[in-house]
XYZ file of C-alpha atoms in Angstrom:
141
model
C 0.000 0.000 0.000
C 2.745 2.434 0.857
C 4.666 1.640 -2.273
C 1.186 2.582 -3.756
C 1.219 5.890 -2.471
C 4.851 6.823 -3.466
C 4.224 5.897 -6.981
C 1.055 7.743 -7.068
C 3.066 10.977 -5.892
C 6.013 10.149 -8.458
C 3.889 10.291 -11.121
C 1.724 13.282 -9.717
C 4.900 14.999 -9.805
C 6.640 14.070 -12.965
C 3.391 15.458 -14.927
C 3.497 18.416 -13.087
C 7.156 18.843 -14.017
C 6.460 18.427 -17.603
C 3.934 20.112 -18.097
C 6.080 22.917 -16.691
C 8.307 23.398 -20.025
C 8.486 25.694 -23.277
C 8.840 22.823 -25.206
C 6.147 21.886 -27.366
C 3.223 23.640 -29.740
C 2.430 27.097 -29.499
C -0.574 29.094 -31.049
C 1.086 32.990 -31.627
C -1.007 35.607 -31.526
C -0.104 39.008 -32.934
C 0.314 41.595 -30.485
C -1.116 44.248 -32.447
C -3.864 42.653 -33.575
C -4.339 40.399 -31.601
C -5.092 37.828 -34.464
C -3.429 34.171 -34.023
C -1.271 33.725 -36.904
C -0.108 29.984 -36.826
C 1.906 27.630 -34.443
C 5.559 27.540 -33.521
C 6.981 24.129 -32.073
C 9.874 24.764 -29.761
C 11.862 21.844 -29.278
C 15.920 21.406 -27.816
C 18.504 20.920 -30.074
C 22.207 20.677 -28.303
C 21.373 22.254 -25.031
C 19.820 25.055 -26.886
C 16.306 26.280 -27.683
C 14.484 27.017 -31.056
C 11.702 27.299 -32.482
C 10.151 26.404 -36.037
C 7.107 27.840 -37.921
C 4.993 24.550 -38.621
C 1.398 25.924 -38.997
C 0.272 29.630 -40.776
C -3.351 29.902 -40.258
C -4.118 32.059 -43.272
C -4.188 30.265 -46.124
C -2.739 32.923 -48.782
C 0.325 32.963 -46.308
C 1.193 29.569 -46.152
C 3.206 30.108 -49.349
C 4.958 33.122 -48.691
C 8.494 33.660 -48.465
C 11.049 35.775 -46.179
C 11.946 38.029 -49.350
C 12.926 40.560 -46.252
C 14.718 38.259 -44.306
C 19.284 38.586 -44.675
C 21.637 35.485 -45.325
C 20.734 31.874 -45.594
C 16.734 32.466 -45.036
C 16.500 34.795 -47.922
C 13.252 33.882 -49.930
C 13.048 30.976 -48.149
C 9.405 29.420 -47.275
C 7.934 31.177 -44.379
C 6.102 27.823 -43.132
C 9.026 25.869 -41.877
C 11.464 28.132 -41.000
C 13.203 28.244 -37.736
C 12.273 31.727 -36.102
C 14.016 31.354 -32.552
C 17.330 30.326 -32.692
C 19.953 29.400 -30.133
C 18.188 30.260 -26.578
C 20.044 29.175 -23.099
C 17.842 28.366 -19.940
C 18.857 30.748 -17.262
C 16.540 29.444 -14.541
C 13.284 30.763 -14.808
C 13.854 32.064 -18.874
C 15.882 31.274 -22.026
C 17.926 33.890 -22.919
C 20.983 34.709 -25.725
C 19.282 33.757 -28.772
C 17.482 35.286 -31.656
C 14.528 35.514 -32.830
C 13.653 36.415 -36.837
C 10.414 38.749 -37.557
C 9.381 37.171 -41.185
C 7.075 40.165 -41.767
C 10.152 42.409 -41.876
C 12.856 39.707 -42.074
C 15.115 41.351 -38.899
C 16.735 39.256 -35.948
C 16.137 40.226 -32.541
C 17.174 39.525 -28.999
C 14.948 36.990 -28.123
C 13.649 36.106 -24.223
C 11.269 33.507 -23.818
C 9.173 33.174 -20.076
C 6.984 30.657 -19.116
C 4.387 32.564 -17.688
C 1.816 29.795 -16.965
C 1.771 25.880 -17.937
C 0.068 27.332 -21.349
C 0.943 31.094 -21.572
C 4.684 31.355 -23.254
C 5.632 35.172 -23.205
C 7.775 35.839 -26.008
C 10.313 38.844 -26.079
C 12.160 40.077 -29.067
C 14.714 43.585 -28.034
C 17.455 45.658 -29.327
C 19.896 45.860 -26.978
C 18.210 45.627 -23.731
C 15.214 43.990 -22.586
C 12.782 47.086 -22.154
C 13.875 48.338 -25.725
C 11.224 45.867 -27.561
C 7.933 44.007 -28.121
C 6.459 40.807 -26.263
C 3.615 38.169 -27.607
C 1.837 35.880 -25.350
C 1.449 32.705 -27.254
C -0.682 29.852 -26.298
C -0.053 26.231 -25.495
C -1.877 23.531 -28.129
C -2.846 20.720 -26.213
């Protein structure tokens, strides 16, 4: 019975901890309009955190490409790209990355924050922290 019980709160536990992570599907919503736009997966790669572009939700955007956008993603698709790019967890946030607008096709500091087990607050900055704009994206279950 008391083995029972300790395996009941391992398990209680190692959901809660999971559930507790950036990683996975998130819906983004627009910050100035407020629209959702599509889904990013963010997944670990080599210690570090990204993110990918896997869904656009308007359908005469899902084939655009980053004609904006410098270097290697140069009028390359949209859908598919990998928008956040090298982030380390610092505790409570991942930090030291970049993230990649596709609208205007600039890199940005990027700050990601778990804000709830769904709510992912997203940060891209010049600079410093308070010089920039945040999203709050949603978790897909």
């Amino acid at each position: 019975m008391n083995l029972k019980i300790h395996l009941i709160f391992v398990l209680f536990f190692f959901q809660m901890s999971f559930s507790q992570t950036v990683f996975g599907k998130w819906k983004t919503i627009d910050d100035e309009t407020g629209k959702e736009k599509g889904i990013v997966d963010i997944f670990e790669h080599k210690g570090k955190v990204y993110g990918k572009i896997i869904e656009i939700f308007e359908a005469d955007k899902k084939h655009l490409k980053c004609e904006k956008c410098e270097g290697e993603a140069k009028s390359k698709p949209i859908l598919g790209m990998v928008i956040i790019k090298g982030l380390k967890n610092k505790g409570d946030f991942y930090d030291g990355g970049k993230i990649v607008d596709p609208k205007n096709g600039k890199s940005y500091h990027c700050k990601i924050t778990l804000e709830a087990k769904d709510k992912l607050v997203v940060r891209g900055y010049i600079g410093i922290p308070l010089f920039g704009r945040s999203q709050t994206w949603i978790r897909i279950k």
